[in-house]
Amino acid sequence: MVVKPDWLRVKAPQWERVGNVKGILRDLGLNTVCEEASCPNIGECFNAGTATFLIMGPACTRACPYCDIDFEKKPQPLDPTEPERLGEAVRRMNLNHVVITSVNRDDLPDGGASQFVRCIDRVRAVSPQTTIEVLIPDLCGNWDALEIILQAKPEVLNHNTETIKRLYRRVRPQGDYQRSLELLKRSRQLTPEVYTKSGIMVGLGETDAEVRETMQDLRAVDCDILTLGQYLQPSPKHLPLVEFISPEQFNAWREFGESIGFLQVVASPLTRSSYHAEQVRSLMEEYPR
């Protein structure tokens, strides 16, 4: 059994607040990546009254060996009521910033782009003050589908690189490193007013130099925001953890990222792609577009 270092211990959640958020999610029949992907920050985020909504799921068409989202269930047809239910959750939770992500839906011609748009439009209709971040899959390189999402003008377009180039075939066997970079590059070119964001998990055997190279690749496509966090093996059947990365190393990467031009770098062992995502609102005030 792997023993986690002290810096990966999290505070026990206040279950009254967690229960309230879970109650809203269950009442509206919504999925969250917080639960489906076994996020270690679920207590903190649910305590704060926030969640990252997982649409078009919970079944995924890919089988990434690091991810805890179910890929064995058969994907279901899109639910036309999902955008309305998501909008109602945002309203009930009174969210200032919402993150909407999805499973991979390679079975759909547009990869689910139209459902992202319907969700964005519904949130805007019921909660116009809420800023919207979408965390999207690579859409199999369907750039027309990407443009459909961008035309809805989310404030943030997030697509996770996840790992370094050398490990891509093992970590993301159905993904492509250059395709992910191209998605971020096109997003900035098509809608320069939308902030772009990506995330990397570490602890899978990458070197310091490789992490820095990946960060430079992301800056080369004008990625604005970066998250760096520790990979935690969800179960024995998932990719094995190679090492725990120290907080000091995360701080060094944060400083490097800021020095090469990222507007914001969130780096710590417990950081996940939507961890403290609401901080982008202050970034938007500091660097308006």
Short mmCIF file of C-alpha atoms in Angstrom, two decimals:
data_model
loop_
_atom_site.label_atom_id
_atom_site.label_comp_id
_atom_site.label_asym_id
_atom_site.label_seq_id
_atom_site.Cartn_x
_atom_site.Cartn_y
_atom_site.Cartn_z
CA MET A 1 0.00 0.00 0.00
CA VAL A 2 1.35 3.43 -1.00
CA VAL A 3 1.63 5.83 1.93
CA LYS A 4 0.79 9.40 0.98
CA PRO A 5 3.09 12.12 2.29
CA ASP A 6 1.77 14.66 4.79
CA TRP A 7 1.30 17.34 2.16
CA LEU A 8 -1.39 15.24 0.45
CA ARG A 9 -3.63 15.00 3.48
CA VAL A 10 -6.90 16.89 3.17
CA LYS A 11 -9.22 18.21 5.84
CA ALA A 12 -12.38 16.26 6.57
CA PRO A 13 -15.32 17.98 4.87
CA GLN A 14 -18.23 19.52 6.70
CA TRP A 15 -20.86 17.02 5.70
CA GLU A 16 -23.79 19.36 6.22
CA ARG A 17 -22.57 21.59 3.39
CA VAL A 18 -21.47 18.65 1.26
CA GLY A 19 -24.87 17.07 1.71
CA ASN A 20 -26.58 20.25 0.53
CA VAL A 21 -24.61 20.31 -2.72
CA LYS A 22 -25.09 16.58 -3.24
CA GLY A 23 -28.79 17.03 -2.62
CA ILE A 24 -29.04 19.61 -5.41
CA LEU A 25 -27.08 17.38 -7.79
CA ARG A 26 -29.19 14.32 -7.01
CA ASP A 27 -32.43 16.28 -7.22
CA LEU A 28 -31.52 17.54 -10.68
CA GLY A 29 -29.93 14.29 -11.86
CA LEU A 30 -26.54 15.82 -12.65
CA ASN A 31 -23.06 14.31 -12.71
CA THR A 32 -19.90 15.99 -11.46
CA VAL A 33 -16.29 15.19 -12.25
CA CYS A 34 -15.72 15.70 -8.52
CA GLU A 35 -17.51 12.40 -7.86
CA GLU A 36 -17.00 10.46 -11.09
CA ALA A 37 -13.22 11.02 -11.17
CA SER A 38 -12.69 10.64 -7.40
CA CYS A 39 -11.23 14.13 -6.98
CA PRO A 40 -9.35 14.57 -3.67
CA ASN A 41 -10.73 18.12 -3.31
CA ILE A 42 -14.38 17.11 -3.32
CA GLY A 43 -14.81 17.97 0.36
CA GLU A 44 -13.29 21.44 0.01
CA CYS A 45 -15.21 22.28 -3.15
CA PHE A 46 -18.54 20.93 -1.95
CA ASN A 47 -18.02 22.75 1.35
CA ALA A 48 -17.56 25.95 -0.64
CA GLY A 49 -20.75 25.26 -2.57
CA THR A 50 -19.05 24.62 -5.92
CA ALA A 51 -18.80 21.69 -8.30
CA THR A 52 -17.48 20.89 -11.77
CA PHE A 53 -20.37 19.66 -13.86
CA LEU A 54 -19.84 16.61 -16.07
CA ILE A 55 -22.17 16.62 -19.05
CA MET A 56 -23.01 13.92 -21.60
CA GLY A 57 -21.95 11.24 -19.15
CA PRO A 58 -21.03 9.50 -16.99
CA ALA A 59 -19.91 6.92 -19.59
CA CYS A 60 -16.81 7.80 -21.65
CA THR A 61 -15.84 6.50 -25.11
CA ARG A 62 -12.14 6.42 -24.24
CA ALA A 63 -10.23 4.30 -21.76
CA CYS A 64 -7.41 6.54 -20.53
CA PRO A 65 -5.53 4.39 -18.01
CA TYR A 66 -5.08 7.23 -15.49
CA CYS A 67 -8.75 8.23 -15.32
CA ASP A 68 -11.40 6.91 -12.94
CA ILE A 69 -14.38 7.83 -15.13
CA ASP A 70 -16.32 4.78 -16.34
CA PHE A 71 -15.59 3.67 -19.90
CA GLU A 72 -17.31 0.27 -19.73
CA LYS A 73 -20.88 1.60 -19.85
CA LYS A 74 -22.42 2.33 -23.22
CA PRO A 75 -22.80 6.08 -23.89
CA GLN A 76 -26.43 7.16 -23.96
CA PRO A 77 -28.16 9.57 -26.35
CA LEU A 78 -27.85 13.22 -25.34
CA ASP A 79 -30.51 14.36 -22.88
CA PRO A 80 -32.24 17.50 -24.17
CA THR A 81 -33.17 18.45 -20.59
CA GLU A 82 -29.57 18.44 -19.35
CA PRO A 83 -28.83 22.13 -20.15
CA GLU A 84 -31.95 23.24 -18.29
CA ARG A 85 -31.10 21.12 -15.26
CA LEU A 86 -27.52 22.39 -15.23
CA GLY A 87 -28.70 25.98 -15.41
CA GLU A 88 -31.04 25.38 -12.49
CA ALA A 89 -28.16 23.96 -10.43
CA VAL A 90 -26.05 27.05 -11.15
CA ARG A 91 -28.98 29.23 -10.07
CA ARG A 92 -29.64 27.29 -6.86
CA MET A 93 -25.96 27.22 -5.93
CA ASN A 94 -25.59 30.92 -6.79
CA LEU A 95 -22.30 30.31 -8.58
CA ASN A 96 -20.11 33.23 -9.63
CA HIS A 97 -18.02 30.94 -11.85
CA VAL A 98 -19.00 27.56 -13.26
CA VAL A 99 -16.86 24.86 -14.88
CA ILE A 100 -18.58 22.62 -17.40
CA THR A 101 -16.67 19.57 -18.60
CA SER A 102 -17.62 16.35 -20.32
CA VAL A 103 -16.65 12.80 -20.99
CA ASN A 104 -15.23 12.06 -24.43
CA ARG A 105 -18.08 11.45 -26.86
CA ASP A 106 -16.24 10.23 -29.93
CA ASP A 107 -19.50 8.57 -30.99
CA LEU A 108 -21.07 11.96 -31.77
CA PRO A 109 -20.33 13.74 -35.08
CA ASP A 110 -19.43 16.99 -33.30
CA GLY A 111 -17.96 15.36 -30.18
CA GLY A 112 -20.71 16.96 -28.12
CA ALA A 113 -19.94 20.56 -29.11
CA SER A 114 -23.61 21.42 -29.59
CA GLN A 115 -24.44 20.21 -26.07
CA PHE A 116 -21.71 22.44 -24.64
CA VAL A 117 -23.29 25.37 -26.45
CA ARG A 118 -26.78 24.57 -25.16
CA CYS A 119 -25.41 24.40 -21.61
CA ILE A 120 -23.53 27.70 -21.99
CA ASP A 121 -26.63 29.41 -23.39
CA ARG A 122 -28.84 28.12 -20.59
CA VAL A 123 -26.47 29.23 -17.84
CA ARG A 124 -26.27 32.67 -19.43
CA ALA A 125 -30.06 32.86 -19.56
CA VAL A 126 -30.66 32.04 -15.89
CA SER A 127 -27.48 33.47 -14.32
CA PRO A 128 -25.99 36.18 -16.56
CA GLN A 129 -23.47 37.27 -13.91
CA THR A 130 -21.83 33.83 -13.84
CA THR A 131 -18.57 33.46 -15.75
CA ILE A 132 -18.28 30.21 -17.68
CA GLU A 133 -15.31 27.90 -18.15
CA VAL A 134 -15.55 24.88 -20.42
CA LEU A 135 -13.09 22.02 -20.06
CA ILE A 136 -13.36 20.21 -23.37
CA PRO A 137 -11.97 17.03 -24.94
CA ASP A 138 -9.87 17.16 -28.12
CA LEU A 139 -12.96 16.60 -30.32
CA CYS A 140 -10.84 14.20 -32.43
CA GLY A 141 -9.39 17.26 -34.14
CA ASN A 142 -12.77 18.44 -35.46
CA TRP A 143 -11.99 22.15 -35.68
CA ASP A 144 -15.47 23.01 -36.93
CA ALA A 145 -16.80 21.59 -33.65
CA LEU A 146 -14.28 23.66 -31.72
CA GLU A 147 -15.48 26.79 -33.51
CA ILE A 148 -19.07 25.96 -32.56
CA ILE A 149 -18.09 25.99 -28.88
CA LEU A 150 -16.03 29.16 -29.19
CA GLN A 151 -18.87 31.01 -30.91
CA ALA A 152 -20.82 30.67 -27.65
CA LYS A 153 -18.06 32.80 -26.04
CA PRO A 154 -17.23 31.06 -22.77
CA GLU A 155 -14.90 33.21 -20.72
CA VAL A 156 -12.36 30.36 -20.46
CA LEU A 157 -11.60 27.51 -22.88
CA ASN A 158 -9.74 24.76 -21.01
CA HIS A 159 -8.23 21.67 -22.59
CA ASN A 160 -5.85 19.55 -20.57
CA THR A 161 -2.58 18.44 -22.10
CA GLU A 162 -2.39 16.01 -19.14
CA THR A 163 1.19 14.82 -19.58
CA ILE A 164 4.49 15.32 -21.39
CA LYS A 165 5.01 14.31 -25.01
CA ARG A 166 7.15 11.22 -24.27
CA LEU A 167 4.44 9.64 -22.08
CA TYR A 168 1.47 10.43 -24.32
CA ARG A 169 1.07 7.03 -25.94
CA ARG A 170 0.99 5.35 -22.53
CA VAL A 171 -1.10 7.93 -20.66
CA ARG A 172 -3.46 9.07 -23.41
CA PRO A 173 -3.42 6.27 -26.02
CA GLN A 174 -6.32 7.78 -27.99
CA GLY A 175 -5.03 11.33 -27.71
CA ASP A 176 -2.31 13.21 -29.53
CA TYR A 177 0.09 15.75 -28.00
CA GLN A 178 0.30 17.97 -31.09
CA ARG A 179 -3.47 17.83 -31.58
CA SER A 180 -4.01 19.16 -28.06
CA LEU A 181 -1.55 22.00 -28.69
CA GLU A 182 -3.26 22.75 -31.99
CA LEU A 183 -6.65 22.97 -30.26
CA LEU A 184 -5.33 25.59 -27.85
CA LYS A 185 -3.58 27.48 -30.64
CA ARG A 186 -6.72 27.62 -32.78
CA SER A 187 -8.80 28.72 -29.80
CA ARG A 188 -6.64 31.79 -29.28
CA GLN A 189 -6.59 32.57 -33.00
CA LEU A 190 -10.36 32.21 -33.45
CA THR A 191 -11.42 34.07 -30.29
CA PRO A 192 -8.53 36.06 -28.79
CA GLU A 193 -10.88 37.46 -26.15
CA VAL A 194 -11.38 33.99 -24.63
CA TYR A 195 -8.76 32.96 -22.06
CA THR A 196 -7.13 29.58 -22.79
CA LYS A 197 -6.11 27.14 -20.11
CA SER A 198 -4.47 23.73 -19.81
CA GLY A 199 -3.37 21.29 -17.13
CA ILE A 200 -0.61 18.76 -16.51
CA MET A 201 -0.46 15.95 -13.96
CA VAL A 202 2.93 14.85 -12.68
CA GLY A 203 4.33 11.86 -10.87
CA LEU A 204 4.19 9.49 -13.85
CA GLY A 205 7.93 9.44 -14.54
CA GLU A 206 8.47 12.75 -16.28
CA THR A 207 11.64 14.75 -15.66
CA ASP A 208 11.87 18.37 -14.57
CA ALA A 209 13.22 19.28 -18.00
CA GLU A 210 10.30 17.57 -19.74
CA VAL A 211 7.73 19.41 -17.60
CA ARG A 212 9.42 22.72 -18.41
CA GLU A 213 9.50 21.83 -22.11
CA THR A 214 5.76 21.11 -22.02
CA MET A 215 5.15 24.44 -20.31
CA GLN A 216 7.14 26.19 -23.03
CA ASP A 217 5.13 24.34 -25.71
CA LEU A 218 1.93 25.65 -24.13
CA ARG A 219 3.24 29.19 -24.02
CA ALA A 220 4.24 28.88 -27.67
CA VAL A 221 0.53 28.53 -28.52
CA ASP A 222 -0.34 31.48 -26.22
CA CYS A 223 -1.96 29.42 -23.47
CA ASP A 224 -2.87 31.85 -20.66
CA ILE A 225 -3.46 29.68 -17.59
CA LEU A 226 -1.78 26.49 -16.39
CA THR A 227 -2.58 24.02 -13.63
CA LEU A 228 -0.06 21.46 -12.33
CA GLY A 229 -1.04 18.71 -9.90
CA GLN A 230 0.03 15.37 -8.49
CA TYR A 231 -1.25 12.21 -10.19
CA LEU A 232 -2.90 9.88 -7.69
CA GLN A 233 -3.54 6.31 -8.78
CA PRO A 234 -7.31 5.70 -8.43
CA SER A 235 -7.01 1.90 -8.14
CA PRO A 236 -4.55 -0.97 -8.77
CA LYS A 237 -5.86 -1.32 -12.35
CA HIS A 238 -4.87 2.23 -13.26
CA LEU A 239 -1.47 3.56 -14.30
CA PRO A 240 1.00 3.12 -11.44
CA LEU A 241 2.26 6.14 -9.57
CA VAL A 242 6.00 6.60 -10.06
CA GLU A 243 6.72 9.28 -7.44
CA PHE A 244 5.26 11.95 -5.20
CA ILE A 245 6.36 15.44 -6.18
CA SER A 246 7.29 17.82 -3.36
CA PRO A 247 5.57 21.18 -2.80
CA GLU A 248 8.96 22.83 -3.35
CA GLN A 249 9.15 21.40 -6.87
CA PHE A 250 5.62 22.64 -7.62
CA ASN A 251 6.66 26.11 -6.45
CA ALA A 252 9.68 25.99 -8.77
CA TRP A 253 7.45 25.13 -11.72
CA ARG A 254 5.01 27.89 -10.78
CA GLU A 255 7.84 30.44 -10.72
CA PHE A 256 9.14 29.17 -14.06
CA GLY A 257 5.67 29.35 -15.59
CA GLU A 258 5.19 32.92 -14.45
CA SER A 259 8.64 33.84 -15.80
CA ILE A 260 7.77 32.61 -19.33
CA GLY A 261 4.52 34.52 -19.52
CA PHE A 262 1.57 32.53 -18.17
CA LEU A 263 -0.99 34.94 -16.72
CA GLN A 264 -1.71 32.46 -13.94
CA VAL A 265 -0.08 29.22 -12.75
CA VAL A 266 -1.79 27.13 -10.08
CA ALA A 267 0.66 24.45 -8.97
CA SER A 268 0.49 22.23 -5.89
CA PRO A 269 0.13 18.52 -5.08
CA LEU A 270 -3.66 18.84 -4.75
CA THR A 271 -4.23 21.11 -7.73
CA ARG A 272 -6.67 19.84 -10.34
CA SER A 273 -7.73 21.49 -13.57
CA SER A 274 -10.75 23.24 -12.04
CA TYR A 275 -9.34 23.72 -8.53
CA HIS A 276 -9.98 27.32 -7.43
CA ALA A 277 -11.08 28.03 -10.99
CA GLU A 278 -13.12 31.02 -9.77
CA GLN A 279 -9.84 32.92 -9.34
CA VAL A 280 -9.99 33.60 -13.07
CA ARG A 281 -12.47 36.39 -12.32
CA SER A 282 -9.75 38.46 -10.66
CA LEU A 283 -7.36 37.59 -13.50
CA MET A 284 -9.92 38.92 -15.99
CA GLU A 285 -10.01 42.21 -14.11
CA GLU A 286 -6.21 42.43 -14.07
CA TYR A 287 -5.78 41.39 -17.72
CA PRO A 288 -9.00 42.47 -19.48
CA ARG A 289 -9.64 41.46 -23.07
#
